[in-house]
Amino acid sequence: MNLIAELEKLLSGLHADLPGVSSLAGLDELQTVYLGRKGALARLMGRLPELSPADRPAFGKAANAVKEEMVSLFAQRRKVYQTQAEDAGLARFDPSLPGRLPGQGTLHPVTLVMEEICRILVNLGFETVNGPEVETDFNNFQALNFPPDHPARDMQDTFFVREGVVMRTHTSPMQVRAMLEKGKPPVAVIAPGKVYRRDSDMTHSPMFHQIEGLLVDENVSLAHLRGTLTFFLRELFGPQVKVRFRPSFFPFTEPSLEVDMSCILCKGTGQRVIGRGGKEPCRVCKSSGWLEILGAGMVDPAVFTAVGFDPECSGFAFGLGVERVAMLKYGIDDLRNFFESDLRFLKQFI
Ligand code: DAH
């Protein structure tokens, strides 16, 4: 048979086959049969050498025309299926259904408490500063009057990055950075952030948060420290809170103080009222009526000397653990809750 006649037969074959296709997949299959690499058209074109050289150009032209037509027939058909599929999707769309809200996150309780603490202190005039969690031994220890090999370093189990570089064990090195940066008094800063210690149990985590405070100015006294911290704790926990100051030791303050506040659960009585007039020992303050909440003191002259300030300067400093405050405020008794990313726990603090 004449090859050009066969081309025409192929095209009418496709015209006849197309109406029988009922799905997009069927259409794909049919396209392979006709236009695939080993399909009917390709096979026909492979027979070109059977023709005399004079007949070849006419056949080539006809074959290309048939191919173009086939491609466009498949494309038209494909469009019909796509429109049908879209229409079907629209038919399934029910505009009266309530919308699905995207999942909404909440702030972590530690973040919430940290923000509240900073807000109170910023209102008092402190400026917030941030610094690195990888710190030099000089800033973390030496400038804060912990000499090398001094037993006071044992108070803080340390992660060493390499000789002379540590994960900061407290936010106190920000005192050093702030004073070096300002160059001279007055300095009034707070430094919130993460700190690291080689420690892990119910009440200790290898990473936790602290907020450091530092005020350096003329004639700063212990009275200013007491007034500031008493005001701060009453803003944070309520006006009924009583505050007491006990002597303590930190290398970077002299005198050093431990600050306690009356227990917020038993209101300082050491006992909790249960049922009808019954009482039980308060588990939060272990019946003492008091909770340790802050470390503080007057800046040691050795710290002023280390940062090039006049050792006659006056200032106070304080530091507190944010998780501890959050545990007390929200009545949480296991620190690990904060770090386990359990949404049932985290979603309670909106
Ligand atoms: N840096 C101390 C700690 O982590 C807390 C502290 C105590 C900070 C007394 C101070 C301070 O600024 O004066 O245990």
mmCIF file of C-alpha atoms and ligand atoms in Angstrom:
data_model
loop_
_atom_site.group_PDB
_atom_site.id
_atom_site.type_symbol
_atom_site.label_atom_id
_atom_site.label_comp_id
_atom_site.label_asym_id
_atom_site.label_seq_id
_atom_site.Cartn_x
_atom_site.Cartn_y
_atom_site.Cartn_z
ATOM 1 C CA MET A 1 0.000 0.000 0.000
ATOM 2 C CA ASN A 2 0.999 3.545 -0.599
ATOM 3 C CA LEU A 3 2.649 4.876 2.575
ATOM 4 C CA ILE A 4 0.821 8.190 2.395
ATOM 5 C CA ALA A 5 -2.484 6.321 2.337
ATOM 6 C CA GLU A 6 -1.342 4.432 5.437
ATOM 7 C CA LEU A 7 -0.685 7.747 7.184
ATOM 8 C CA GLU A 8 -4.247 8.789 6.488
ATOM 9 C CA LYS A 9 -5.533 5.445 7.749
ATOM 10 C CA LEU A 10 -3.605 5.976 10.975
ATOM 11 C CA LEU A 11 -5.147 9.410 11.471
ATOM 12 C CA SER A 12 -8.684 8.188 10.871
ATOM 13 C CA GLY A 13 -7.937 5.295 13.249
ATOM 14 C CA LEU A 14 -7.150 7.849 15.967
ATOM 15 C CA HIS A 15 -10.338 9.789 15.211
ATOM 16 C CA ALA A 16 -12.241 6.548 15.692
ATOM 17 C CA ASP A 17 -10.395 5.534 18.901
ATOM 18 C CA LEU A 18 -10.568 8.855 20.771
ATOM 19 C CA PRO A 19 -14.284 8.837 21.662
ATOM 20 C CA GLY A 20 -13.814 5.427 23.305
ATOM 21 C CA VAL A 21 -11.357 6.831 25.894
ATOM 22 C CA SER A 22 -12.956 7.626 29.235
ATOM 23 C CA SER A 23 -10.137 8.733 31.503
ATOM 24 C CA LEU A 24 -6.954 10.745 31.573
ATOM 25 C CA ALA A 25 -4.975 7.516 32.101
ATOM 26 C CA GLY A 26 -6.656 5.937 29.061
ATOM 27 C CA LEU A 27 -5.713 8.976 27.040
ATOM 28 C CA ASP A 28 -2.066 8.640 28.106
ATOM 29 C CA GLU A 29 -2.109 5.007 27.027
ATOM 30 C CA LEU A 30 -3.589 5.785 23.633
ATOM 31 C CA GLN A 31 -1.026 8.549 23.106
ATOM 32 C CA THR A 32 1.775 6.024 23.638
ATOM 33 C CA VAL A 33 0.192 3.643 21.119
ATOM 34 C CA TYR A 34 0.075 6.323 18.415
ATOM 35 C CA LEU A 35 2.840 8.780 19.240
ATOM 36 C CA GLY A 36 5.212 6.862 21.528
ATOM 37 C CA ARG A 37 8.837 6.263 20.610
ATOM 38 C CA LYS A 38 7.885 2.798 19.336
ATOM 39 C CA GLY A 39 4.308 3.809 18.431
ATOM 40 C CA ALA A 40 2.408 3.382 15.142
ATOM 41 C CA LEU A 41 3.515 6.693 13.627
ATOM 42 C CA ALA A 42 7.172 6.072 14.435
ATOM 43 C CA ARG A 43 6.994 2.633 12.906
ATOM 44 C CA LEU A 44 5.453 4.033 9.735
ATOM 45 C CA MET A 45 8.095 6.731 9.467
ATOM 46 C CA GLY A 46 10.735 4.030 9.875
ATOM 47 C CA ARG A 47 9.642 2.647 6.528
ATOM 48 C CA LEU A 48 10.929 5.731 4.657
ATOM 49 C CA PRO A 49 13.779 3.734 2.973
ATOM 50 C CA GLU A 50 11.132 1.677 1.107
ATOM 51 C CA LEU A 51 10.360 4.781 -1.000
ATOM 52 C CA SER A 52 12.282 5.993 -3.989
ATOM 53 C CA PRO A 53 14.385 9.090 -3.222
ATOM 54 C CA ALA A 54 11.993 11.156 -5.326
ATOM 55 C CA ASP A 55 8.934 10.190 -3.204
ATOM 56 C CA ARG A 56 10.576 10.712 0.156
ATOM 57 C CA PRO A 57 10.083 14.526 0.591
ATOM 58 C CA ALA A 58 6.329 14.299 -0.025
ATOM 59 C CA PHE A 59 5.993 11.472 2.510
ATOM 60 C CA GLY A 60 8.069 13.365 5.083
ATOM 61 C CA LYS A 61 5.835 16.411 4.728
ATOM 62 C CA ALA A 62 2.635 14.355 5.030
ATOM 63 C CA ALA A 63 3.981 12.479 8.085
ATOM 64 C CA ASN A 64 4.781 15.746 9.867
ATOM 65 C CA ALA A 65 1.342 17.130 9.154
ATOM 66 C CA VAL A 66 -0.289 13.981 10.539
ATOM 67 C CA LYS A 67 1.900 14.117 13.625
ATOM 68 C CA GLU A 68 0.950 17.733 14.301
ATOM 69 C CA GLU A 69 -2.705 16.963 13.959
ATOM 70 C CA MET A 70 -2.450 13.973 16.314
ATOM 71 C CA VAL A 71 -0.611 16.049 18.939
ATOM 72 C CA SER A 72 -3.289 18.713 18.804
ATOM 73 C CA LEU A 73 -6.115 16.124 19.024
ATOM 74 C CA PHE A 74 -4.567 14.670 22.192
ATOM 75 C CA ALA A 75 -4.069 18.173 23.662
ATOM 76 C CA GLN A 76 -7.730 19.132 23.055
ATOM 77 C CA ARG A 77 -8.953 15.943 24.628
ATOM 78 C CA ARG A 78 -6.676 16.404 27.652
ATOM 79 C CA LYS A 79 -8.132 19.863 28.263
ATOM 80 C CA VAL A 80 -11.639 18.451 28.345
ATOM 81 C CA TYR A 81 -10.646 16.001 31.085
ATOM 82 C CA GLN A 82 -8.875 18.666 33.131
ATOM 83 C CA THR A 83 -11.885 20.984 33.067
ATOM 84 C CA GLN A 84 -14.133 18.097 34.067
ATOM 85 C CA ALA A 85 -11.836 17.268 37.009
ATOM 86 C CA GLU A 86 -11.843 20.882 38.177
ATOM 87 C CA ASP A 87 -15.621 21.094 37.930
ATOM 88 C CA ALA A 88 -15.923 17.923 39.979
ATOM 89 C CA GLY A 89 -13.655 19.459 42.653
ATOM 90 C CA LEU A 90 -15.821 22.565 42.796
ATOM 91 C CA ALA A 91 -18.944 20.479 43.096
ATOM 92 C CA ARG A 92 -17.465 18.833 46.209
ATOM 93 C CA PHE A 93 -16.656 22.233 47.771
ATOM 94 C CA ASP A 94 -19.165 23.120 50.475
ATOM 95 C CA PRO A 95 -18.980 26.832 51.276
ATOM 96 C CA SER A 96 -21.148 26.384 54.358
ATOM 97 C CA LEU A 97 -18.498 24.281 56.175
ATOM 98 C CA PRO A 98 -16.673 26.112 58.995
ATOM 99 C CA GLY A 99 -13.095 27.078 58.057
ATOM 100 C CA ARG A 100 -10.125 25.114 59.349
ATOM 101 C CA LEU A 101 -7.873 27.384 61.415
ATOM 102 C CA PRO A 102 -4.105 26.951 61.121
ATOM 103 C CA GLY A 103 -2.572 25.631 64.373
ATOM 104 C CA GLN A 104 -1.614 28.541 66.577
ATOM 105 C CA GLY A 105 1.505 28.544 68.749
ATOM 106 C CA THR A 106 1.853 30.025 72.231
ATOM 107 C CA LEU A 107 4.733 31.621 74.059
ATOM 108 C CA HIS A 108 6.784 29.312 76.269
ATOM 109 C CA PRO A 109 6.178 29.898 80.005
ATOM 110 C CA VAL A 110 9.871 30.714 80.447
ATOM 111 C CA THR A 111 9.600 33.379 77.738
ATOM 112 C CA LEU A 112 6.460 34.797 79.346
ATOM 113 C CA VAL A 113 8.096 35.081 82.769
ATOM 114 C CA MET A 114 11.317 36.458 81.294
ATOM 115 C CA GLU A 115 9.356 39.170 79.483
ATOM 116 C CA GLU A 116 7.435 40.065 82.621
ATOM 117 C CA ILE A 117 10.621 40.337 84.709
ATOM 118 C CA CYS A 118 12.311 42.503 82.078
ATOM 119 C CA ARG A 119 9.239 44.731 81.795
ATOM 120 C CA ILE A 120 9.296 45.496 85.535
ATOM 121 C CA LEU A 121 13.028 46.224 85.550
ATOM 122 C CA VAL A 122 12.987 48.271 82.345
ATOM 123 C CA ASN A 123 10.235 50.400 83.905
ATOM 124 C CA LEU A 124 12.656 51.048 86.778
ATOM 125 C CA GLY A 125 15.208 52.400 84.288
ATOM 126 C CA PHE A 126 17.380 49.368 83.521
ATOM 127 C CA GLU A 127 18.455 48.810 79.928
ATOM 128 C CA THR A 128 18.311 45.270 78.487
ATOM 129 C CA VAL A 129 21.574 43.909 77.061
ATOM 130 C CA ASN A 130 22.341 40.586 75.405
ATOM 131 C CA GLY A 131 25.607 38.711 75.119
ATOM 132 C CA PRO A 132 27.146 35.444 73.941
ATOM 133 C CA GLU A 133 26.517 32.050 75.524
ATOM 134 C CA VAL A 134 30.078 30.966 74.722
ATOM 135 C CA GLU A 135 32.190 33.127 76.996
ATOM 136 C CA THR A 136 35.800 33.631 77.925
ATOM 137 C CA ASP A 137 37.054 32.287 81.235
ATOM 138 C CA PHE A 138 38.088 35.888 81.954
ATOM 139 C CA ASN A 139 34.531 37.300 81.682
ATOM 140 C CA ASN A 140 32.802 34.304 83.247
ATOM 141 C CA PHE A 141 35.226 33.849 86.168
ATOM 142 C CA GLN A 142 38.392 35.888 86.490
ATOM 143 C CA ALA A 143 36.994 39.408 86.118
ATOM 144 C CA LEU A 144 34.246 38.393 88.556
ATOM 145 C CA ASN A 145 36.916 37.667 91.140
ATOM 146 C CA PHE A 146 37.035 33.889 90.780
ATOM 147 C CA PRO A 147 40.817 33.367 90.499
ATOM 148 C CA PRO A 148 41.997 30.240 88.623
ATOM 149 C CA ASP A 149 41.810 27.177 90.903
ATOM 150 C CA HIS A 150 39.736 29.070 93.476
ATOM 151 C CA PRO A 151 37.289 26.695 95.232
ATOM 152 C CA ALA A 152 34.438 29.168 94.545
ATOM 153 C CA ARG A 153 34.514 27.856 90.966
ATOM 154 C CA ASP A 154 33.178 24.559 92.318
ATOM 155 C CA MET A 155 29.834 26.310 92.902
ATOM 156 C CA GLN A 156 29.339 26.218 89.136
ATOM 157 C CA ASP A 157 29.902 22.910 87.281
ATOM 158 C CA THR A 158 31.233 24.117 83.974
ATOM 159 C CA PHE A 159 31.213 22.980 80.336
ATOM 160 C CA PHE A 160 34.592 23.859 78.833
ATOM 161 C CA VAL A 161 34.710 24.568 75.091
ATOM 162 C CA ARG A 162 38.497 24.693 75.093
ATOM 163 C CA GLU A 163 41.237 26.139 77.290
ATOM 164 C CA GLY A 164 40.050 29.599 78.392
ATOM 165 C CA VAL A 165 36.600 29.337 76.738
ATOM 166 C CA VAL A 166 33.458 28.091 78.515
ATOM 167 C CA MET A 167 29.688 27.884 78.080
ATOM 168 C CA ARG A 168 28.723 30.714 80.414
ATOM 169 C CA THR A 169 27.675 29.335 83.789
ATOM 170 C CA HIS A 170 25.708 32.468 84.707
ATOM 171 C CA THR A 171 24.667 35.793 83.168
ATOM 172 C CA SER A 172 27.051 37.667 85.494
ATOM 173 C CA PRO A 173 29.746 37.991 82.756
ATOM 174 C CA MET A 174 27.366 40.532 81.217
ATOM 175 C CA GLN A 175 28.302 42.811 84.157
ATOM 176 C CA VAL A 176 31.850 42.752 82.842
ATOM 177 C CA ARG A 177 30.831 43.295 79.220
ATOM 178 C CA ALA A 178 28.461 46.142 80.117
ATOM 179 C CA MET A 179 31.069 47.989 82.201
ATOM 180 C CA LEU A 180 33.803 47.501 79.578
ATOM 181 C CA GLU A 181 31.443 48.799 76.899
ATOM 182 C CA LYS A 182 30.198 51.855 78.846
ATOM 183 C CA GLY A 183 33.707 52.714 80.019
ATOM 184 C CA LYS A 184 32.493 54.629 83.077
ATOM 185 C CA PRO A 185 29.501 54.928 85.436
ATOM 186 C CA PRO A 186 26.541 55.231 85.396
ATOM 187 C CA VAL A 187 25.611 51.719 84.264
ATOM 188 C CA ALA A 188 22.096 50.297 84.749
ATOM 189 C CA VAL A 189 21.587 47.072 82.811
ATOM 190 C CA ILE A 190 19.727 43.792 82.938
ATOM 191 C CA ALA A 191 20.923 40.784 80.970
ATOM 192 C CA PRO A 192 18.472 37.931 80.317
ATOM 193 C CA GLY A 193 19.679 34.728 78.674
ATOM 194 C CA LYS A 194 20.632 31.077 78.659
ATOM 195 C CA VAL A 195 23.297 29.643 80.948
ATOM 196 C CA TYR A 196 24.858 26.169 81.105
ATOM 197 C CA ARG A 197 25.994 23.857 83.894
ATOM 198 C CA ARG A 198 27.000 20.221 84.047
ATOM 199 C CA ASP A 199 23.983 19.355 86.135
ATOM 200 C CA SER A 200 20.733 17.430 85.575
ATOM 201 C CA ASP A 201 17.885 16.308 87.874
ATOM 202 C CA MET A 202 14.345 17.272 89.007
ATOM 203 C CA THR A 203 15.414 20.790 89.856
ATOM 204 C CA HIS A 204 18.550 21.260 87.708
ATOM 205 C CA SER A 205 18.879 21.336 83.933
ATOM 206 C CA PRO A 206 22.114 21.578 81.909
ATOM 207 C CA MET A 207 20.651 24.690 80.266
ATOM 208 C CA PHE A 208 18.483 27.226 82.050
ATOM 209 C CA HIS A 209 17.753 30.940 82.030
ATOM 210 C CA GLN A 210 18.925 33.727 84.288
ATOM 211 C CA ILE A 211 18.494 37.453 84.484
ATOM 212 C CA GLU A 212 21.365 39.538 85.758
ATOM 213 C CA GLY A 213 21.009 43.079 87.037
ATOM 214 C CA LEU A 214 23.723 45.693 87.586
ATOM 215 C CA LEU A 215 23.578 49.278 88.780
ATOM 216 C CA VAL A 216 26.747 51.357 89.108
ATOM 217 C CA ASP A 217 26.487 55.022 90.026
ATOM 218 C CA GLU A 218 27.463 57.527 92.720
ATOM 219 C CA ASN A 219 26.622 56.601 96.306
ATOM 220 C CA VAL A 220 24.709 53.400 95.567
ATOM 221 C CA SER A 221 23.988 51.687 98.875
ATOM 222 C CA LEU A 222 22.563 48.471 100.241
ATOM 223 C CA ALA A 223 19.352 50.423 100.892
ATOM 224 C CA HIS A 224 18.953 50.986 97.137
ATOM 225 C CA LEU A 225 19.444 47.272 96.550
ATOM 226 C CA ARG A 226 16.849 46.361 99.178
ATOM 227 C CA GLY A 227 14.347 48.889 97.893
ATOM 228 C CA THR A 228 14.767 47.850 94.277
ATOM 229 C CA LEU A 229 14.475 44.113 94.909
ATOM 230 C CA THR A 230 11.558 44.448 97.338
ATOM 231 C CA PHE A 231 9.660 46.556 94.805
ATOM 232 C CA PHE A 232 10.579 44.111 92.032
ATOM 233 C CA LEU A 233 9.398 40.994 93.928
ATOM 234 C CA ARG A 234 6.109 42.677 94.932
ATOM 235 C CA GLU A 235 5.441 43.652 91.334
ATOM 236 C CA LEU A 236 6.176 40.101 90.222
ATOM 237 C CA PHE A 237 4.394 38.079 92.931
ATOM 238 C CA GLY A 238 1.945 40.551 94.517
ATOM 239 C CA PRO A 239 2.010 43.339 97.112
ATOM 240 C CA GLN A 240 1.532 40.973 100.076
ATOM 241 C CA VAL A 241 4.984 39.416 99.587
ATOM 242 C CA LYS A 242 7.476 39.848 102.439
ATOM 243 C CA VAL A 243 11.175 40.002 101.578
ATOM 244 C CA ARG A 244 14.194 39.147 103.746
ATOM 245 C CA PHE A 245 17.916 39.451 103.153
ATOM 246 C CA ARG A 246 20.477 36.964 104.519
ATOM 247 C CA PRO A 247 24.268 37.191 104.424
ATOM 248 C CA SER A 248 25.821 34.898 101.820
ATOM 249 C CA PHE A 249 28.918 34.624 99.629
ATOM 250 C CA PHE A 250 29.605 35.363 95.980
ATOM 251 C CA PRO A 251 33.129 36.220 94.823
ATOM 252 C CA PHE A 252 31.936 39.267 92.869
ATOM 253 C CA THR A 253 29.931 40.973 95.626
ATOM 254 C CA GLU A 254 30.827 42.232 99.108
ATOM 255 C CA PRO A 255 28.716 42.019 101.129
ATOM 256 C CA SER A 256 26.758 39.243 99.394
ATOM 257 C CA LEU A 257 23.137 38.475 100.084
ATOM 258 C CA GLU A 258 20.649 35.730 99.535
ATOM 259 C CA VAL A 259 17.165 37.187 99.067
ATOM 260 C CA ASP A 260 14.162 35.234 100.329
ATOM 261 C CA MET A 261 10.493 35.997 99.909
ATOM 262 C CA SER A 262 7.543 34.732 101.901
ATOM 263 C CA CYS A 263 6.174 31.510 100.413
ATOM 264 C CA ILE A 264 3.462 32.273 97.907
ATOM 265 C CA LEU A 265 1.671 28.981 98.477
ATOM 266 C CA CYS A 266 1.305 29.075 102.288
ATOM 267 C CA LYS A 267 1.666 32.852 102.559
ATOM 268 C CA GLY A 268 4.659 32.495 104.844
ATOM 269 C CA THR A 269 2.930 30.335 107.458
ATOM 270 C CA GLY A 270 4.735 27.088 106.604
ATOM 271 C CA GLN A 271 1.402 25.276 106.620
ATOM 272 C CA ARG A 272 -1.303 24.817 104.066
ATOM 273 C CA VAL A 273 -4.954 24.741 105.007
ATOM 274 C CA ILE A 274 -6.720 21.684 103.579
ATOM 275 C CA GLY A 275 -10.314 20.572 103.786
ATOM 276 C CA ARG A 276 -12.344 21.779 106.795
ATOM 277 C CA GLY A 277 -9.790 23.467 109.013
ATOM 278 C CA GLY A 278 -7.185 20.739 108.483
ATOM 279 C CA LYS A 279 -3.537 21.659 107.940
ATOM 280 C CA GLU A 280 -0.503 20.055 106.300
ATOM 281 C CA PRO A 281 3.145 21.107 106.047
ATOM 282 C CA CYS A 282 3.761 23.312 102.988
ATOM 283 C CA ARG A 283 5.748 21.290 100.430
ATOM 284 C CA VAL A 284 6.849 24.322 98.395
ATOM 285 C CA CYS A 285 8.816 26.033 101.200
ATOM 286 C CA LYS A 286 9.312 22.792 103.218
ATOM 287 C CA SER A 287 7.402 24.392 106.100
ATOM 288 C CA SER A 288 9.885 27.241 106.513
ATOM 289 C CA GLY A 289 7.537 29.924 105.148
ATOM 290 C CA TRP A 290 10.382 31.318 102.998
ATOM 291 C CA LEU A 291 11.641 30.779 99.458
ATOM 292 C CA GLU A 292 15.129 31.572 98.178
ATOM 293 C CA ILE A 293 14.643 33.650 95.089
ATOM 294 C CA LEU A 294 17.692 35.833 94.296
ATOM 295 C CA GLY A 295 21.411 36.207 94.770
ATOM 296 C CA ALA A 296 22.608 39.776 95.185
ATOM 297 C CA GLY A 297 25.170 42.071 96.734
ATOM 298 C CA MET A 298 27.278 45.214 96.473
ATOM 299 C CA VAL A 299 29.755 44.989 93.584
ATOM 300 C CA ASP A 300 33.189 43.920 94.890
ATOM 301 C CA PRO A 301 35.927 46.538 94.261
ATOM 302 C CA ALA A 302 38.001 43.757 92.623
ATOM 303 C CA VAL A 303 35.382 43.604 89.829
ATOM 304 C CA PHE A 304 35.595 47.373 89.287
ATOM 305 C CA THR A 305 39.382 47.086 89.076
ATOM 306 C CA ALA A 306 39.163 44.221 86.548
ATOM 307 C CA VAL A 307 37.104 46.362 84.141
ATOM 308 C CA GLY A 308 39.162 49.537 84.678
ATOM 309 C CA PHE A 309 36.584 51.346 86.830
ATOM 310 C CA ASP A 310 37.628 53.279 89.940
ATOM 311 C CA PRO A 311 37.529 50.734 92.808
ATOM 312 C CA GLU A 312 35.869 53.460 94.906
ATOM 313 C CA CYS A 313 32.789 53.221 92.624
ATOM 314 C CA SER A 314 29.567 51.978 94.145
ATOM 315 C CA GLY A 315 27.057 49.568 92.711
ATOM 316 C CA PHE A 316 24.813 46.618 93.324
ATOM 317 C CA ALA A 317 24.152 43.457 91.344
ATOM 318 C CA PHE A 318 21.639 40.651 91.456
ATOM 319 C CA GLY A 319 20.888 37.459 89.604
ATOM 320 C CA LEU A 320 17.867 35.193 89.458
ATOM 321 C CA GLY A 321 16.843 31.934 87.806
ATOM 322 C CA VAL A 322 13.891 32.334 85.442
ATOM 323 C CA GLU A 323 12.704 28.695 85.572
ATOM 324 C CA ARG A 324 12.521 28.906 89.369
ATOM 325 C CA VAL A 325 10.308 31.990 89.150
ATOM 326 C CA ALA A 326 8.129 30.301 86.500
ATOM 327 C CA MET A 327 7.801 27.161 88.674
ATOM 328 C CA LEU A 328 6.671 29.239 91.641
ATOM 329 C CA LYS A 329 4.324 31.455 89.651
ATOM 330 C CA TYR A 330 2.611 28.564 87.854
ATOM 331 C CA GLY A 331 2.911 25.893 90.583
ATOM 332 C CA ILE A 332 5.072 23.549 88.487
ATOM 333 C CA ASP A 333 7.074 21.014 90.504
ATOM 334 C CA ASP A 334 9.286 19.331 87.866
ATOM 335 C CA LEU A 335 11.718 21.530 85.959
ATOM 336 C CA ARG A 336 11.913 19.011 83.104
ATOM 337 C CA ASN A 337 8.384 19.984 81.987
ATOM 338 C CA PHE A 338 9.886 23.116 80.487
ATOM 339 C CA PHE A 339 12.163 21.251 78.109
ATOM 340 C CA GLU A 340 10.091 18.269 76.949
ATOM 341 C CA SER A 341 8.071 20.160 74.309
ATOM 342 C CA ASP A 342 4.826 18.466 75.385
ATOM 343 C CA LEU A 343 2.049 20.587 73.872
ATOM 344 C CA ARG A 344 -0.423 19.520 76.577
ATOM 345 C CA PHE A 345 1.863 21.258 79.085
ATOM 346 C CA LEU A 346 2.869 24.217 76.940
ATOM 347 C CA LYS A 347 -0.636 25.143 75.798
ATOM 348 C CA GLN A 348 -1.709 26.012 79.343
ATOM 349 C CA PHE A 349 0.163 29.292 79.383
ATOM 350 C CA ILE A 350 -1.562 31.637 76.992
HETATM 351 N N1 DAH B 1 25.681 34.535 89.249
HETATM 352 C C1 DAH B 1 25.089 33.961 90.434
HETATM 353 C C2 DAH B 1 24.752 32.506 90.176
HETATM 354 O O1 DAH B 1 24.602 32.127 89.063
HETATM 355 C C3 DAH B 1 23.849 34.718 90.796
HETATM 356 C C4 DAH B 1 24.195 36.069 91.336
HETATM 357 C C5 DAH B 1 24.431 36.225 92.677
HETATM 358 C C6 DAH B 1 24.299 37.158 90.512
HETATM 359 C C7 DAH B 1 24.753 37.473 93.210
HETATM 360 C C8 DAH B 1 24.651 38.411 91.023
HETATM 361 C C9 DAH B 1 24.868 38.535 92.388
HETATM 362 O O2 DAH B 1 24.800 39.491 90.265
HETATM 363 O O3 DAH B 1 25.185 39.767 92.888
HETATM 364 O O4 DAH B 1 24.648 31.755 91.096
#
